[in-house]
XYZ file of C-alpha atoms in Angstrom:
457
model
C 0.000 0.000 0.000
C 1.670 3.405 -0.740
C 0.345 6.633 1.097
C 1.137 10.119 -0.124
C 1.186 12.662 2.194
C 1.159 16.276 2.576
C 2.234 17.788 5.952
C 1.962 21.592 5.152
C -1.403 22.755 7.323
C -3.787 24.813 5.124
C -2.963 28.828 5.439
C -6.285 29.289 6.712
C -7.277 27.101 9.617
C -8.967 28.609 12.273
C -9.970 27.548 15.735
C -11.755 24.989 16.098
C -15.796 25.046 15.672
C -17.254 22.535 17.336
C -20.738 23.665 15.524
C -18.808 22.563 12.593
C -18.081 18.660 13.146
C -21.791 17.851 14.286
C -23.548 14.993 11.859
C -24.492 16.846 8.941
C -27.458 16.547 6.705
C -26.992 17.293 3.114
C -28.967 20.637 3.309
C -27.133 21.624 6.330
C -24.144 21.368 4.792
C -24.796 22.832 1.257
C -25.518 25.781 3.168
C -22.629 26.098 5.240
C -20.590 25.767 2.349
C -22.477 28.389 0.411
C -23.294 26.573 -2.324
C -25.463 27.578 -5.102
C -28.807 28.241 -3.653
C -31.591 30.298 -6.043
C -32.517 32.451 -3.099
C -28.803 33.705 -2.809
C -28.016 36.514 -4.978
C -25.595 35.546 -7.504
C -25.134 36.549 -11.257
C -26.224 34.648 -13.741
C -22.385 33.959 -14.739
C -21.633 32.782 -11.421
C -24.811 30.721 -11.210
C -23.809 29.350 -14.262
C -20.185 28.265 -13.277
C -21.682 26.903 -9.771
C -24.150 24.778 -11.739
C -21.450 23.560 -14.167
C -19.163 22.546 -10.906
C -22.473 20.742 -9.252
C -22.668 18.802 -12.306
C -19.275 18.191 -13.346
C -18.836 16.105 -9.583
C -22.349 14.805 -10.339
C -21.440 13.228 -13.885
C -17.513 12.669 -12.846
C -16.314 9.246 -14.074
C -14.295 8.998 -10.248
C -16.579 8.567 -7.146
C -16.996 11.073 -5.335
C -17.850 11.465 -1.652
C -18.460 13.505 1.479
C -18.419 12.270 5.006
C -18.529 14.141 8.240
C -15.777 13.552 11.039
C -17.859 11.009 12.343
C -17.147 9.324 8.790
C -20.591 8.874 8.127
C -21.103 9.761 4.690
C -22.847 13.146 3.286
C -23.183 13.012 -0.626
C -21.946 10.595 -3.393
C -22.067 10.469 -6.542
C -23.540 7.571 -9.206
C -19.767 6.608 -9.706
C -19.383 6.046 -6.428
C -22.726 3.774 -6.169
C -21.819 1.909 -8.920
C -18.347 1.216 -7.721
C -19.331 -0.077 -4.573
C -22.705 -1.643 -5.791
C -25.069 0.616 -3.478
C -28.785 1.435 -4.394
C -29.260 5.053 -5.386
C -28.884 6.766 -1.845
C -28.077 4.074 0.073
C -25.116 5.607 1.262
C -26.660 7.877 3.695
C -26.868 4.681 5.739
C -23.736 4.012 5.065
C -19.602 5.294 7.215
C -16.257 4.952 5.737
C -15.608 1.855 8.072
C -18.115 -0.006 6.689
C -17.177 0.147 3.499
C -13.323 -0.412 4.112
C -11.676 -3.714 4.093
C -10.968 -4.840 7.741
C -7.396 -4.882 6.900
C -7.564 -1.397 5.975
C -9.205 0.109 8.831
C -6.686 1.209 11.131
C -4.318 2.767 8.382
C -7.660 4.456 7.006
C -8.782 5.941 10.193
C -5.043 6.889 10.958
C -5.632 8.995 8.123
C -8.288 10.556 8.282
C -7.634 11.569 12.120
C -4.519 13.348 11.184
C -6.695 14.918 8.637
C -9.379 16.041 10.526
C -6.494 17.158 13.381
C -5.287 19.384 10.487
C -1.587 17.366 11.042
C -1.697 16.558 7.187
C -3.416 18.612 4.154
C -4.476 15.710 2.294
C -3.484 12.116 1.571
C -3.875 9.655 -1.294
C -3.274 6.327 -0.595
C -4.218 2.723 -2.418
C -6.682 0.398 -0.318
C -9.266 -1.690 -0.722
C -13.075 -1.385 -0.159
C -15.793 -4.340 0.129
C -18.705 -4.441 -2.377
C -22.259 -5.460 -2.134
C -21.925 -8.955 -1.933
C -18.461 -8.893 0.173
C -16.034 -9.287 -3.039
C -13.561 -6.486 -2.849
C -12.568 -3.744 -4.945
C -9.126 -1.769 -4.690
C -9.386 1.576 -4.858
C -6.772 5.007 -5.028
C -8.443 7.008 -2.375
C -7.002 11.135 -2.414
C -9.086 13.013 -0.001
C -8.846 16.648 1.887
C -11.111 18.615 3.954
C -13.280 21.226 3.072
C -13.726 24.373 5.088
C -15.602 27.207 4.988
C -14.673 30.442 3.970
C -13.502 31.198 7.713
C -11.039 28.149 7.488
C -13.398 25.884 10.148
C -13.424 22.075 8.655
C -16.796 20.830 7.767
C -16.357 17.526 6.203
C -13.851 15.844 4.467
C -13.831 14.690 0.700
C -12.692 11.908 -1.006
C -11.761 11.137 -4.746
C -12.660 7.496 -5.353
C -10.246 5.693 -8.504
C -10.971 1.970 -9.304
C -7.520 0.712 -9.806
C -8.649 -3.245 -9.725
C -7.665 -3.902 -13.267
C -4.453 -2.915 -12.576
C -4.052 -4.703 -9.109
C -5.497 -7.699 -11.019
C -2.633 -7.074 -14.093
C 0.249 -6.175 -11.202
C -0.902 -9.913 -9.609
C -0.775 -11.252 -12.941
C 2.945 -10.075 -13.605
C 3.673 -11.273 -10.404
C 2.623 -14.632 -10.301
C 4.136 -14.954 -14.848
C 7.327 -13.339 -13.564
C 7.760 -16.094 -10.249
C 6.436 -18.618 -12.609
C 9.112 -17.689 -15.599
C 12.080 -17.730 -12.566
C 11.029 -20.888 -11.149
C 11.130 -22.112 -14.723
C 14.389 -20.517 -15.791
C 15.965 -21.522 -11.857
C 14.714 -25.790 -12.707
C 16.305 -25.261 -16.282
C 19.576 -23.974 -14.641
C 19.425 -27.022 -12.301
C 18.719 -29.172 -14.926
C 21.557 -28.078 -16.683
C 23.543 -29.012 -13.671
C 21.777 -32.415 -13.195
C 22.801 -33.344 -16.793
C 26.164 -32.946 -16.399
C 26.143 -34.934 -13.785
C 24.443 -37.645 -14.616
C 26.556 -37.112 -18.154
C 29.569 -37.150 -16.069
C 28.395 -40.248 -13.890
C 27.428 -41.908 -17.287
C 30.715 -42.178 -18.480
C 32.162 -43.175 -15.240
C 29.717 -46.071 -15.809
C 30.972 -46.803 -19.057
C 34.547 -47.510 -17.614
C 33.138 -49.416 -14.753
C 31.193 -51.777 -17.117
C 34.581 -52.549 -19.234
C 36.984 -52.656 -16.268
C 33.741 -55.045 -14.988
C 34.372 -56.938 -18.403
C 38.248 -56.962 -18.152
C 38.186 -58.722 -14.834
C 35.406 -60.798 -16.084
C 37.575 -62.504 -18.984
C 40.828 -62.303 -16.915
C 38.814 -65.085 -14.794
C 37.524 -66.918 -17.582
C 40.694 -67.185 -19.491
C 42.807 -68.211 -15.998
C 44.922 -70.575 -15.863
C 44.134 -71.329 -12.464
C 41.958 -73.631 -13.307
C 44.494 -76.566 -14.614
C 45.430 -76.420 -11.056
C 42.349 -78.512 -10.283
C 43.579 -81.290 -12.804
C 46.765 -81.053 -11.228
C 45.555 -81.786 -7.719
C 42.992 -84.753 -8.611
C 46.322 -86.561 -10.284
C 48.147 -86.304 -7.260
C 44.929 -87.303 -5.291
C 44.481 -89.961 -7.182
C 48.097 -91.594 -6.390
C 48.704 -90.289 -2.564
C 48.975 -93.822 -1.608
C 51.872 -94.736 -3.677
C 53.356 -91.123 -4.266
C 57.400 -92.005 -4.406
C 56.246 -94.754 -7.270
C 54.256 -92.398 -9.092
C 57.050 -89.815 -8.917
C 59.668 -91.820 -10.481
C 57.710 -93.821 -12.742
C 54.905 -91.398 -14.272
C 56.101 -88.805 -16.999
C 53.943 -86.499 -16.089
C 54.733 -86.546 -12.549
C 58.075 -84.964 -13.358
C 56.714 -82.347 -15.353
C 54.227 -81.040 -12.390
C 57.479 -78.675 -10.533
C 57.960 -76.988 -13.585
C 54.462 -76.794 -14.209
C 53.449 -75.539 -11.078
C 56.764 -73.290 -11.097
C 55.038 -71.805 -14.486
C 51.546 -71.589 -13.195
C 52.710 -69.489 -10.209
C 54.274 -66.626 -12.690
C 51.053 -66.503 -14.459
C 48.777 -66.593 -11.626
C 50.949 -64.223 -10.108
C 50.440 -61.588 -12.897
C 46.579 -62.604 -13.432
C 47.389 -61.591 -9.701
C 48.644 -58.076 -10.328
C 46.275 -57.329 -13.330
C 43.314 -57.902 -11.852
C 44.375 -55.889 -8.560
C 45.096 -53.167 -10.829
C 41.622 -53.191 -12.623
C 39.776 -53.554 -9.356
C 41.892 -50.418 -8.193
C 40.147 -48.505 -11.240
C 36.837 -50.069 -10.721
C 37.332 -48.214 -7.074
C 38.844 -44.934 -8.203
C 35.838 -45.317 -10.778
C 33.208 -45.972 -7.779
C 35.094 -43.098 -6.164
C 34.180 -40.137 -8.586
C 30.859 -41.367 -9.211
C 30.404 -40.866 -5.147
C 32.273 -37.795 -5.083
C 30.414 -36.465 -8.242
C 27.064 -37.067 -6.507
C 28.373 -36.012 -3.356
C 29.003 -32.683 -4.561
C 25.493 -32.187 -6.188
C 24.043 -33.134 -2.705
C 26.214 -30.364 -1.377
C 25.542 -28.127 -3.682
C 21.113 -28.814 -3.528
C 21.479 -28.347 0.031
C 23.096 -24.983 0.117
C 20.342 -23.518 -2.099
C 19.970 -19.817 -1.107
C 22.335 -19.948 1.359
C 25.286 -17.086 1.398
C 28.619 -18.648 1.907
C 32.232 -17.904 1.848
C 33.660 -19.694 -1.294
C 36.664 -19.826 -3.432
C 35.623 -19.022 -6.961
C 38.529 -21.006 -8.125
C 37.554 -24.471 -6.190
C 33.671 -23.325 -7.275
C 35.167 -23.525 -10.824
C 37.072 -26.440 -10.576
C 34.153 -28.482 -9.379
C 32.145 -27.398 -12.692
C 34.998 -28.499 -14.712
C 34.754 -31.545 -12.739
C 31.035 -31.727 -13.870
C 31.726 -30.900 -17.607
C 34.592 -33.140 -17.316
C 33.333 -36.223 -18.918
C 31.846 -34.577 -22.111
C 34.774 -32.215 -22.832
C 36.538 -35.493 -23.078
C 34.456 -37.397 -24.697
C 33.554 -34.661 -27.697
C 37.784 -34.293 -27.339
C 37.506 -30.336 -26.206
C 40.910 -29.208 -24.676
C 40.828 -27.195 -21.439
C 42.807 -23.928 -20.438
C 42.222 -22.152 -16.977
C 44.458 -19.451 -16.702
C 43.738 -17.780 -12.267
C 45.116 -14.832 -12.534
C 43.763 -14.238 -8.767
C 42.060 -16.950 -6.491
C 39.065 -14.613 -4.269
C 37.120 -15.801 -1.904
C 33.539 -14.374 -2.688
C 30.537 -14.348 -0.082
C 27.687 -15.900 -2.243
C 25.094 -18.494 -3.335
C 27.539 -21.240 -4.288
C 24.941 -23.448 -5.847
C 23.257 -20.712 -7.955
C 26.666 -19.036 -8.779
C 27.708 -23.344 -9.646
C 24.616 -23.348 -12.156
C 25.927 -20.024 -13.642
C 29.050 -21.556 -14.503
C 28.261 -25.271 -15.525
C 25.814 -23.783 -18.274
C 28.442 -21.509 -19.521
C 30.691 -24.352 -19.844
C 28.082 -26.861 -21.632
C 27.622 -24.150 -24.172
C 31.430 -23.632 -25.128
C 31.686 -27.277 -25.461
C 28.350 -27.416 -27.797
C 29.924 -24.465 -29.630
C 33.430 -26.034 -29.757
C 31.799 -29.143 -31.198
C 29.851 -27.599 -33.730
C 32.193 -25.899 -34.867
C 34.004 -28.974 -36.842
C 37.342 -27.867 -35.239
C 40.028 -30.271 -34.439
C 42.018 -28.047 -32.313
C 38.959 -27.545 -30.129
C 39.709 -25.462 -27.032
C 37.513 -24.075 -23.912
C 39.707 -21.253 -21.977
C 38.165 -19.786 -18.162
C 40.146 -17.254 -16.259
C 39.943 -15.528 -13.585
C 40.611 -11.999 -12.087
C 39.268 -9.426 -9.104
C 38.210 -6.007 -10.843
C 38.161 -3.622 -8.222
C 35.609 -4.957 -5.319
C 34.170 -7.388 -8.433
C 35.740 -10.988 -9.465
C 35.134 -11.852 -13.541
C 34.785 -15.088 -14.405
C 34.998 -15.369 -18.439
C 34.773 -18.469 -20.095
C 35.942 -18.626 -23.896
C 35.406 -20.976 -26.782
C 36.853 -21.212 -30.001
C 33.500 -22.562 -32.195
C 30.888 -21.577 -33.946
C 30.745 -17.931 -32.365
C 27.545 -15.622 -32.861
C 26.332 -13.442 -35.603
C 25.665 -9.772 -34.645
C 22.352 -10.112 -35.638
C 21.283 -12.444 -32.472
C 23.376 -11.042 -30.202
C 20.262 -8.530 -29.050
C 18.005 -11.942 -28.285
C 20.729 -13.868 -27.030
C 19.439 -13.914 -22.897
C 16.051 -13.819 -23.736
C 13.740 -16.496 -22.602
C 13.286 -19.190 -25.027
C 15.641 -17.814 -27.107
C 18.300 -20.350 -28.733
C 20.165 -21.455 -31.614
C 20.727 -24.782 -31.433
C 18.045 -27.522 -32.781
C 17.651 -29.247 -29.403
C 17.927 -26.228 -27.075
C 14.908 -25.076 -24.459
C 16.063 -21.491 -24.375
C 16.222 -21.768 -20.955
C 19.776 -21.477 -19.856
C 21.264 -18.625 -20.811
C 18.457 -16.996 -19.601
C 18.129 -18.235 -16.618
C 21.452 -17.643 -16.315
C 21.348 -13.950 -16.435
C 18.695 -13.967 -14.211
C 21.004 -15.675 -11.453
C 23.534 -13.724 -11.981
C 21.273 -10.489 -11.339
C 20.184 -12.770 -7.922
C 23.570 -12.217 -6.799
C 24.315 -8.797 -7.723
C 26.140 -9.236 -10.304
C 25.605 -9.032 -14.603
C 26.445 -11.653 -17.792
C 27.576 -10.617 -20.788
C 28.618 -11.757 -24.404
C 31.280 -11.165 -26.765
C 31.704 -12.609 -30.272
C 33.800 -11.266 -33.239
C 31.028 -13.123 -35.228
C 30.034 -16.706 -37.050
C 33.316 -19.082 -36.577
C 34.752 -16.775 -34.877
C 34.206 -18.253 -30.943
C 32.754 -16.224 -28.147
C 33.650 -14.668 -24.827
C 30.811 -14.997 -21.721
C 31.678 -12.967 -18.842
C 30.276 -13.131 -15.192
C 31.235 -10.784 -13.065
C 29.499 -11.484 -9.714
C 30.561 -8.936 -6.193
C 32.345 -10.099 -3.413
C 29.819 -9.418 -0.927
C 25.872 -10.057 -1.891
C 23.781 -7.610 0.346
C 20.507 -9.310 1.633
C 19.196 -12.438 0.705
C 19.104 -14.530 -2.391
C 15.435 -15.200 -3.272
């Protein structure tokens, strides 16, 4: 609700009349006003211009009402019925606090006590009234008193706008604009899920063939002659000196057994080596879903970070597709800040940028594909700017390039750049593009503060 106020008093105020504040009739107060009246002498110009006045508040499209101290209302006009959905006249039955919303009482009467008191001139403020019916209408209220020609208040009147449309519209806005940032903040996270779950993906992939490795290793052992090897002996324990000197194949078994060692032995070491992979492998999926945990839980939260570590861990997220689509990866930190900030929206910021250089790098057709990020503090500012060498973008689209649903590639939502921005103005900070044009790559800087005042919705 906004209130204007006016605390100059009016030049003329007088003391105070108490024959003045008494409940009014319309008549009574007509008269004390010295309105126009036939049996007052008057020109016929100024009769004229007092009938024109009478009927311009008459036939005003704004309501238009007078109320005594009491509040208890004087005269309205047919806007003013029709606003409020009263029967012609009905209002004399009718005071300000009936008509106001309960939740705007107190900040109404307030008002309209300070006015009265002669502590304000006049106010306008925006509130809301109840209809016939009970469904409400919001209203711009801008009221004053009206005094008689010796300065002595005798009632006060209010200008009546219906601003509902517009309430309705500024609702409206607000719920498309939460509705578009919720949208634009689950693309941003989705961008961050995919990576992961990209990343994880190929981590699978290695698991599943160092899975296979060990798989055929055991297969393909020779371990399992030893078996054939025991059941011979087995089967001559009773006479074992005779079957030593005697049998052929009893005095091949040392050398056999000497030979079956050195191969178990580095069966041995190869498999100890894949299932130290398979680990490492099981390790960075745990640690790569680790960090996502972290990062979901500290949603909105202001922290102390290291931009470079915050970095590092979306490389680590990008990680598996720069390799796999063969992108090469420069960091060059010319400074390492610590930044107070939304790590997990400042995280989405940066894996997005990231997935788009390595899209761009890849469409490109490039062999020498290369994604660059450095780092510096700009005066009480850190930039972040993260550079490919693809397909770059045409001057033309630069204009449309954060807008929402925007994009220029086959498959994308038009979400994450976007929402992007839109994080990046979250946390005080801007995002911007650079691009010498098609083939040429492109430049995205953030540049986020070091401090973000208040809290991150």
């Amino acid at each position: 609700m906004s209130v204007k106020r006016t605390s100059s008093k009016p030049e003329r105020v007088q003391p105070f009349d108490p024959t003045s504040t008494g409940t009014l009739n319309a008549s009574e107060t007509l008269k004390l006003l010295a309105l126009p009246d036939t049996s007052m002498p008057q020109s016929p110009e100024d009769l004229g211009l007092d009938a024109l006045h009478r009927a311009t508040f008459v036939q005003l499209p704004l309501g238009v009402g007078y109320a005594t101290r009491e509040g208890r209302l004087i005269w309205c006009n047919e806007a003013f019925e029709l606003m409020l959905g009263l029967n012609p006249g009905e209002y004399r039955e009718k005071r300000i606090s009936e008509l106001t919303h309960q939740s705007e009482s107190d900040s109404t009467d307030e008002l309209l006590r300070d006015l009265w008191a002669g502590r304000i001139k006049s106010y306008s403020h925006e509130k809301r009234y109840v209809k016939r019916g009970g469904t409400e209408l919001w209203v711009r209220v801008s009221a004053a008193i009206v005094r008689t020609a010796e300065g002595n208040p005798v009632c006060s009147v209010g200008f009546v706008e219906d601003i509902s449309a517009r309430k309705k519209m500024e609702v409206e806005i607000e719920r498309v604009q939460k509705e578009l940032v919720d949208t634009s903040r689950q693309a941003g996270m989705a961008e961050v899920a995919t990576n992961v779950l990209h990343n994880v993906g190929n981590v699978l992939n290695s698991v599943n063939v160092a899975a296979s490795v060990l798989g055929d290793k055991l297969k393909s052992s020779k371990g399992a002659r030893l078996g054939e090897v025991a059941t011979l002996l087995t089967r001559h324990q009773h006479d074992m000196a005779g079957f030593m000197a005697r049998d052929p194949r009893a005095r091949k078994i040392p050398a056999y057994l000497t030979a079956l060692s050195a191969q178990l032995g580095g069966e041995r070491e190869a498999m100890l080596k894949e299932l130290d992979e398979l680990r490492g492998h099981i390790d960075h999926i745990k640690e790569t879903v680790s960090m996502q945990q972290t990062y979901a839980r500290r949603c909105g939260v202001l922290e102390e970070v290291s931009v470079t570590e915050m970095i590092e861990d979306a490389l680590r997220m990008n990680s598996g597709a720069l390799a796999r689509h063969k992108v090469a990866l420069k960091t060059d930190f010319i400074d390492r800040p610590q930044i107070t900030t939304d790590k997990h929206k400042a995280l989405q910021i940066l894996v997005n940028l990231l997935r788009n250089a390595k899209h761009a790098c890849d469409e490109s057709g490039r062999e020498d594909k290369l994604v660059s990020v450095r780092v510096e503090s700009i005066l009480d500012t850190v930039s972040i700017c993260v550079t490919d060498n693809g397909v770059g973008i045409a001057p033309e689209v630069m204009p449309r390039l954060f807008n929402h649903g925007f994009t220029t590639r086959k498959s994308g939502h038009g979400f994450g750049l976007h929402g992007a921005a839109l994080a990046a103005s979250d946390l005080g900070g801007t995002l911007s593009a650079h691009s010498d044009g098609p083939g040429l790559g492109a430049t995205f800087r953030l540049i986020l503060p070091f401090h973000v005042s208040g809290t991150v919705p």
